[in-house]
Amino acid sequence: MDGSFIYYFLAFGDCIQGYVHMRKVIAVDGTHLYSKYEGVLLSAVAQDTKNYIFPIAFCVVDKENDASWTFFFQKLKSIIEDEPDLCVIFDRHISITNVFSRVYSRAHHGLCMRHLAENLRVNQHCEEHLYLFYAAAKAYFFDEFSDNFVELKSKCPEAAHILKNVLGFEKWSRAHFLGNRYNVKTTNIAESLNSILMDEWEYPVSYIFNSITKKFGEKFWERNAFVGGKENIFVPSAERILRDNKSVSDSLYVGNSNGVLNKYTVFGNGVTVKVNLLEKSSLRAKYGDGKDYGNSIYDYSSPIYKAESYLLAYSKAINVVPPEVEWTVPQKLIDTKISPSPYDPKIRRKKVKRTKGVGETFKSKRRNRCSICKKFRHKEPRVEWASNHK
């Protein structure tokens, strides 16, 4: 605009390469910064097969609006391909909704279940019936979804109208979702990242990104070392799920009445499911371990859960930025002058806390409150209770 700082986008090459070994589900979110020039930190985060946070990209912008989110998604698109297998989850911020489909036309997007439930609680006043919303959102099959949604509609018709006609089932229901959200139903992974960086919110942009580099550089090394010492085919968390599923499958029965290879009917526990092993659809079959059934359970599981794939995701190290005296900067960049972002000190966001000095302690302003009358006048509630609460 006028040579002043507006946006800054950062993505580590190690994270870009490691994302290839992640499930194609991304959560995006923004959090306010409290430095002199304020601003907002936008982030895109994936989740590895052990359900740990995997950072993809960060961006500092002046505010959350259509222009800033357009810049962020356009830069994100240069490293994360727009494809039908991609799923992006976010809250109902109007600017994200306006921009996302214009930049990512092929990818699917879903709404954060927790934010949506909070909106229903506040606006439609259906807090006591939210358990039906959660049950419908998490349901895998249409029958299970329908049972819970019909009951929700009878008890809270206004909320059901919003979910069906305003938002659409495909934005929040697992059964109706057009892509694959796996077990990621909320933006909690992005908000968890924001909480990790809470102490950095009040510092300059360069310090924030240096802190991100240091923290996730250490995490990458720890995760690679942890899985590298195991001998499992899959990562430990996936191995536990496979063992549990094999245990459950022992109570199921498999039939092949039509005699079609790789097509079976599985029934038991009040459920009957058609299974196609080639398409891996409704895969609830009774698997073998390679001895009696001819195929191993690992043959029907996604390779991204393999320990080998996990190690490849964290194989590269994120290096900390060296001291400035060691930099080699082109003269063209040195001659470029960028002014700080404009700000008005009169309308600044109120500072929420102050950093302690060395050896400084803050005295607590908390006062004892009487548990009976909720007043502050009692110095010794236990002794004076009889005289003050007759």
Coordinates of C-alpha atoms in Angstrom, one line a residue:
M1 CA 0.0 0.0 0.0
D2 CA 2.3 2.8 1.3
G3 CA 5.4 0.7 2.0
S4 CA 4.2 -0.3 5.5
F5 CA 4.0 -3.8 6.9
I6 CA 0.7 -5.6 6.4
Y7 CA 1.0 -9.4 6.0
Y8 CA 3.7 -11.9 6.7
F9 CA 3.4 -15.6 5.7
L10 CA 5.6 -18.4 7.0
A11 CA 5.8 -22.1 6.2
F12 CA 8.7 -24.4 7.1
G13 CA 10.0 -26.6 4.3
D14 CA 10.2 -29.5 6.7
C15 CA 6.5 -29.1 7.5
I16 CA 5.6 -28.9 3.8
Q17 CA 7.5 -32.1 3.1
G18 CA 6.1 -33.8 6.2
Y19 CA 2.5 -33.0 5.3
V20 CA 2.6 -35.6 2.5
H21 CA 2.5 -38.2 5.3
M22 CA -0.5 -36.7 7.1
R23 CA -4.2 -37.2 6.8
K24 CA -5.6 -34.6 4.5
V25 CA -7.5 -32.7 7.2
I26 CA -6.5 -29.2 8.1
A27 CA -7.9 -26.8 10.8
V28 CA -7.5 -23.1 10.4
D29 CA -8.0 -20.4 13.1
G30 CA -6.8 -17.0 14.1
T31 CA -5.8 -15.4 17.4
H32 CA -5.3 -11.8 18.4
L33 CA -1.8 -10.4 19.1
Y34 CA -1.3 -7.9 21.9
S35 CA 2.0 -6.2 20.9
K36 CA 2.3 -2.5 20.1
Y37 CA 0.9 -2.9 16.6
E38 CA -1.6 -5.7 17.5
G39 CA -2.7 -7.8 14.5
V40 CA -3.9 -11.4 14.2
L41 CA -1.9 -14.6 13.9
L42 CA -3.6 -17.0 11.4
S43 CA -2.5 -20.7 11.4
A44 CA -3.1 -23.9 9.4
V45 CA -2.6 -27.1 11.4
A46 CA -2.8 -30.8 10.6
Q47 CA -2.9 -33.7 13.0
D48 CA -0.5 -36.6 12.7
T49 CA -1.5 -40.3 13.2
K50 CA -0.7 -40.1 16.9
N51 CA -3.1 -37.1 17.1
Y52 CA -0.3 -34.6 17.8
I53 CA -0.3 -31.1 16.4
F54 CA 1.5 -30.8 13.0
P55 CA 2.0 -27.1 12.0
I56 CA 1.8 -26.2 8.3
A57 CA 1.7 -22.4 7.9
F58 CA 1.4 -19.2 9.9
C59 CA 0.5 -15.7 8.8
V60 CA 0.4 -12.3 10.6
V61 CA -2.2 -9.9 9.3
D62 CA -3.6 -6.6 10.4
K63 CA -7.1 -7.9 11.0
E64 CA -9.5 -10.8 10.0
N65 CA -11.3 -9.7 6.9
D66 CA -11.9 -11.0 3.3
A67 CA -8.6 -9.5 2.1
S68 CA -6.4 -11.1 4.8
W69 CA -8.0 -14.5 4.6
T70 CA -7.7 -14.3 0.8
F71 CA -4.0 -13.7 1.1
F72 CA -3.6 -16.5 3.6
F73 CA -5.5 -19.1 1.5
Q74 CA -3.8 -18.1 -1.7
K75 CA -0.4 -18.6 -0.1
L76 CA -1.5 -21.8 1.6
K77 CA -2.7 -23.1 -1.8
S78 CA 0.8 -22.7 -3.2
I79 CA 2.0 -25.5 -0.7
I80 CA -1.2 -27.5 -0.1
E81 CA -2.9 -28.6 -3.3
D82 CA -6.5 -28.0 -3.9
E83 CA -7.9 -31.5 -4.3
P84 CA -11.1 -33.4 -3.5
D85 CA -9.4 -35.4 -0.8
L86 CA -8.6 -32.3 1.2
C87 CA -10.8 -31.3 4.1
V88 CA -10.5 -27.9 5.8
I89 CA -12.3 -27.3 9.2
F90 CA -12.9 -23.8 10.6
D91 CA -15.4 -21.9 12.7
R92 CA -18.3 -19.8 11.2
H93 CA -16.2 -16.6 10.7
I94 CA -17.9 -14.8 7.9
S95 CA -14.7 -13.9 6.0
I96 CA -13.5 -17.5 5.9
T97 CA -16.8 -18.6 4.5
N98 CA -16.7 -15.9 1.9
V99 CA -13.2 -16.6 0.7
F100 CA -12.5 -20.3 1.1
S101 CA -14.6 -21.7 -1.8
R102 CA -13.2 -19.1 -4.2
V103 CA -9.6 -20.1 -3.5
Y104 CA -10.2 -23.9 -2.8
S105 CA -12.9 -24.8 -5.2
R106 CA -12.3 -28.6 -5.1
A107 CA -11.6 -29.2 -1.4
H108 CA -14.3 -29.9 1.1
H109 CA -14.9 -27.8 4.2
G110 CA -16.6 -28.6 7.4
L111 CA -17.7 -26.6 10.5
C112 CA -16.2 -27.0 13.9
M113 CA -18.6 -29.1 16.0
R114 CA -17.8 -27.3 19.3
H115 CA -18.2 -23.8 17.9
L116 CA -21.5 -24.8 16.3
A117 CA -22.8 -26.3 19.5
E118 CA -21.9 -23.1 21.4
N119 CA -23.8 -21.0 18.8
L120 CA -26.9 -23.3 19.2
R121 CA -26.6 -23.0 23.0
V122 CA -26.5 -19.2 23.0
N123 CA -28.8 -18.4 20.1
Q124 CA -31.3 -21.2 20.1
H125 CA -31.2 -21.9 23.9
C126 CA -31.0 -25.7 23.5
E127 CA -28.3 -26.5 26.0
E128 CA -30.1 -29.5 27.5
H129 CA -30.6 -31.1 24.1
L130 CA -27.0 -30.6 22.7
Y131 CA -26.3 -34.3 23.4
L132 CA -28.5 -35.1 20.5
F133 CA -26.6 -32.7 18.3
Y134 CA -23.3 -34.3 19.2
A135 CA -24.7 -37.8 18.7
A136 CA -26.0 -36.9 15.2
A137 CA -22.8 -35.1 14.3
K138 CA -20.6 -38.1 15.3
A139 CA -22.9 -40.8 13.7
Y140 CA -21.3 -42.9 10.9
F141 CA -24.6 -44.2 9.4
F142 CA -27.7 -42.5 8.2
D143 CA -30.0 -44.5 10.4
E144 CA -28.2 -43.5 13.5
F145 CA -28.0 -39.9 12.4
S146 CA -31.7 -39.8 11.5
D147 CA -32.8 -41.2 14.9
N148 CA -30.9 -38.5 16.8
F149 CA -31.8 -35.6 14.5
V150 CA -35.5 -36.4 14.5
E151 CA -35.5 -36.4 18.3
L152 CA -33.6 -33.1 18.3
K153 CA -36.1 -31.6 15.9
S154 CA -39.0 -32.6 18.1
K155 CA -37.4 -31.0 21.2
C156 CA -35.7 -28.0 19.6
P157 CA -37.2 -27.3 16.1
E158 CA -35.4 -23.9 15.7
A159 CA -32.0 -25.5 16.1
A160 CA -32.9 -28.3 13.7
H161 CA -34.0 -25.7 11.2
I162 CA -30.7 -23.9 11.4
L163 CA -28.7 -27.2 11.1
K164 CA -30.8 -28.5 8.1
N165 CA -31.8 -25.5 6.0
V166 CA -29.3 -22.8 6.8
L167 CA -26.0 -24.8 7.2
G168 CA -26.8 -28.1 5.6
F169 CA -26.1 -31.6 6.9
E170 CA -22.9 -32.0 4.9
K171 CA -21.1 -29.2 6.8
W172 CA -21.3 -30.7 10.3
S173 CA -22.6 -34.4 10.0
R174 CA -20.0 -37.1 9.6
A175 CA -22.6 -39.4 7.9
H176 CA -23.4 -36.7 5.2
F177 CA -19.9 -35.2 4.8
L178 CA -18.7 -35.5 1.2
G179 CA -15.1 -35.9 2.1
N180 CA -13.3 -37.7 5.0
R181 CA -12.8 -35.8 8.3
Y182 CA -11.5 -38.9 10.0
N183 CA -11.8 -38.2 13.8
V184 CA -11.2 -34.4 13.5
K185 CA -14.5 -32.8 14.3
T186 CA -13.3 -29.5 15.8
T187 CA -10.6 -26.9 15.4
N188 CA -9.2 -27.8 18.8
I189 CA -5.8 -28.6 17.3
A190 CA -5.5 -25.0 15.9
E191 CA -6.7 -23.5 19.2
S192 CA -4.3 -25.8 21.1
L193 CA -1.5 -24.3 19.0
N194 CA -2.7 -20.8 20.0
S195 CA -2.5 -21.7 23.7
I196 CA 1.0 -23.0 23.2
L197 CA 2.0 -19.5 21.9
M198 CA 0.1 -17.6 24.5
D199 CA 3.2 -16.1 26.1
E200 CA 4.4 -14.8 22.7
W201 CA 1.2 -12.8 21.9
E202 CA 2.7 -9.6 23.4
Y203 CA 6.0 -9.8 21.6
P204 CA 7.2 -8.6 18.1
V205 CA 6.5 -10.7 15.0
S206 CA 10.2 -11.8 14.7
Y207 CA 10.2 -13.2 18.2
I208 CA 7.0 -15.1 17.7
F209 CA 8.3 -16.9 14.7
N210 CA 11.7 -17.6 16.3
S211 CA 9.8 -19.1 19.2
I212 CA 7.6 -21.2 16.9
T213 CA 10.8 -22.5 15.2
K214 CA 12.5 -23.4 18.5
K215 CA 9.4 -25.2 20.0
F216 CA 8.5 -27.3 17.0
G217 CA 12.1 -28.0 16.2
E218 CA 12.3 -29.7 19.6
K219 CA 9.0 -31.5 19.1
F220 CA 10.0 -32.9 15.7
W221 CA 13.2 -34.4 17.2
E222 CA 11.3 -35.9 20.2
R223 CA 8.6 -37.5 18.0
N224 CA 11.0 -39.0 15.6
A225 CA 13.1 -40.5 18.4
F226 CA 10.0 -41.9 20.2
V227 CA 8.6 -43.8 17.2
G228 CA 12.1 -44.7 15.9
G229 CA 12.7 -46.9 19.0
K230 CA 9.6 -49.1 18.4
E231 CA 9.3 -52.2 16.4
N232 CA 5.6 -52.0 15.5
I233 CA 4.4 -51.9 11.9
F234 CA 2.0 -49.1 12.7
V235 CA 2.4 -46.2 15.2
P236 CA 1.5 -47.4 18.8
S237 CA -1.8 -45.5 18.9
A238 CA -2.9 -47.2 15.7
E239 CA -1.8 -50.6 16.9
R240 CA -4.0 -50.2 20.0
I241 CA -7.0 -49.4 17.8
L242 CA -6.3 -52.4 15.5
R243 CA -6.1 -54.7 18.6
D244 CA -9.4 -53.4 19.9
N245 CA -11.1 -53.8 16.6
K246 CA -9.9 -57.3 16.2
S247 CA -11.2 -58.1 19.6
V248 CA -14.6 -56.7 18.7
S249 CA -14.7 -58.5 15.4
D250 CA -14.5 -61.9 17.2
S251 CA -18.2 -61.5 18.0
L252 CA -19.2 -60.8 14.3
Y253 CA -20.3 -63.3 11.7
V254 CA -19.3 -63.2 8.0
G255 CA -21.4 -64.5 5.1
N256 CA -20.9 -64.8 1.4
S257 CA -24.3 -66.0 0.1
N258 CA -23.8 -64.6 -3.5
G259 CA -20.4 -66.2 -3.9
V260 CA -18.8 -62.9 -5.2
L261 CA -15.2 -62.6 -4.3
N262 CA -14.3 -59.8 -1.9
K263 CA -18.0 -59.0 -1.2
Y264 CA -19.4 -60.2 2.1
T265 CA -22.2 -59.6 4.6
V266 CA -21.1 -59.0 8.2
F267 CA -23.7 -59.2 11.0
G268 CA -23.7 -59.3 14.7
N269 CA -24.5 -57.1 17.7
G270 CA -27.7 -56.0 16.0
V271 CA -25.9 -54.6 12.9
T272 CA -25.8 -55.9 9.4
V273 CA -23.3 -54.4 6.9
K274 CA -22.3 -55.0 3.3
V275 CA -18.5 -55.1 2.9
N276 CA -16.5 -54.7 -0.2
L277 CA -12.8 -55.5 0.4
L278 CA -11.6 -54.0 -2.9
E279 CA -13.3 -50.7 -2.4
K280 CA -12.7 -50.8 1.4
S281 CA -16.3 -49.7 2.0
S282 CA -18.1 -50.3 5.3
L283 CA -15.0 -52.2 6.4
R284 CA -16.1 -53.9 9.5
A285 CA -15.2 -57.4 8.5
K286 CA -13.6 -60.0 10.7
Y287 CA -9.9 -59.8 9.8
G288 CA -7.3 -62.4 10.2
D289 CA -3.6 -62.0 11.0
G290 CA -2.4 -63.6 7.8
K291 CA -2.7 -67.2 8.9
D292 CA -6.4 -68.3 8.4
Y293 CA -7.8 -65.7 6.1
G294 CA -5.0 -65.1 3.7
N295 CA -4.8 -61.4 4.3
S296 CA -3.3 -59.3 7.1
I297 CA -5.3 -56.6 8.8
Y298 CA -2.5 -54.2 7.8
D299 CA -3.3 -54.8 4.1
Y300 CA -6.7 -53.1 4.6
S301 CA -5.4 -50.1 6.6
S302 CA -4.1 -46.8 5.3
P303 CA -0.3 -46.7 4.9
I304 CA -0.1 -43.3 6.6
Y305 CA -0.5 -45.1 9.9
K306 CA 2.7 -47.0 9.4
A307 CA 5.6 -46.2 11.7
E308 CA 7.8 -45.8 8.6
S309 CA 5.5 -43.0 7.2
Y310 CA 5.5 -41.3 10.6
L311 CA 9.3 -41.2 10.7
L312 CA 9.4 -39.7 7.3
A313 CA 7.0 -36.9 8.4
Y314 CA 9.5 -35.9 11.1
S315 CA 12.7 -36.9 9.3
K316 CA 13.8 -33.3 8.7
A317 CA 14.9 -31.0 11.5
I318 CA 13.6 -27.4 11.8
N319 CA 16.7 -25.3 12.4
V320 CA 16.7 -22.3 14.6
V321 CA 17.5 -19.0 12.9
P322 CA 21.2 -18.2 13.4
P323 CA 22.4 -14.8 14.9
E324 CA 21.9 -11.8 12.6
V325 CA 25.6 -11.4 12.1
E326 CA 25.7 -14.7 10.3
W327 CA 23.1 -13.8 7.8
T328 CA 23.8 -13.3 4.1
V329 CA 21.2 -10.9 2.8
P330 CA 21.1 -9.6 -0.8
Q331 CA 21.7 -5.9 -1.1
K332 CA 18.3 -5.4 -2.8
L333 CA 16.6 -6.5 0.4
I334 CA 18.8 -4.4 2.6
D335 CA 17.9 -1.3 0.6
T336 CA 14.2 -2.1 0.9
K337 CA 12.5 0.1 3.5
I338 CA 9.4 -1.2 5.2
S339 CA 7.6 1.0 7.6
P340 CA 5.8 -0.4 10.7
S341 CA 2.0 -0.9 10.6
P342 CA 0.0 2.3 11.4
Y343 CA -1.7 2.2 14.8
D344 CA -3.7 4.5 17.0
P345 CA -2.6 4.4 20.7
K346 CA -6.0 5.8 21.8
I347 CA -8.0 2.8 20.5
R348 CA -5.6 0.1 21.5
R349 CA -6.9 -3.2 22.9
K350 CA -6.7 -3.1 26.7
K351 CA -3.6 -4.9 27.9
V352 CA -4.6 -8.1 29.8
K353 CA -1.4 -8.7 31.7
R354 CA 2.0 -7.3 32.5
T355 CA 5.3 -9.3 32.3
K356 CA 6.9 -9.7 35.7
G357 CA 10.3 -8.2 36.3
V358 CA 13.2 -10.2 37.8
G359 CA 12.4 -11.2 41.3
E360 CA 9.0 -9.5 41.1
T361 CA 5.9 -11.1 42.5
F362 CA 2.3 -9.9 42.2
K363 CA 0.1 -9.8 45.3
S364 CA -3.2 -11.6 44.9
K365 CA -6.2 -9.3 45.1
R366 CA -8.5 -12.2 45.8
R367 CA -10.7 -11.7 48.9
N368 CA -12.3 -14.4 51.0
R369 CA -16.0 -14.7 50.2
C370 CA -18.5 -16.3 52.5
S371 CA -19.8 -19.5 51.0
I372 CA -23.3 -18.9 52.6
C373 CA -24.2 -15.3 51.9
K374 CA -21.5 -14.6 49.2
K375 CA -20.3 -11.4 51.0
F376 CA -16.8 -10.3 51.8
R377 CA -17.4 -9.0 55.4
H378 CA -16.6 -12.2 57.3
K379 CA -12.9 -12.5 58.3
E380 CA -13.3 -15.9 59.9
P381 CA -16.3 -17.6 58.3
R382 CA -16.1 -20.8 60.3
V383 CA -16.0 -19.0 63.7
E384 CA -18.6 -16.3 62.8
W385 CA -21.0 -18.5 60.9
A386 CA -23.4 -19.1 63.8
S387 CA -23.7 -15.4 64.6
N388 CA -23.9 -14.1 61.1
H389 CA -26.3 -16.8 59.6
K390 CA -28.9 -17.4 62.2

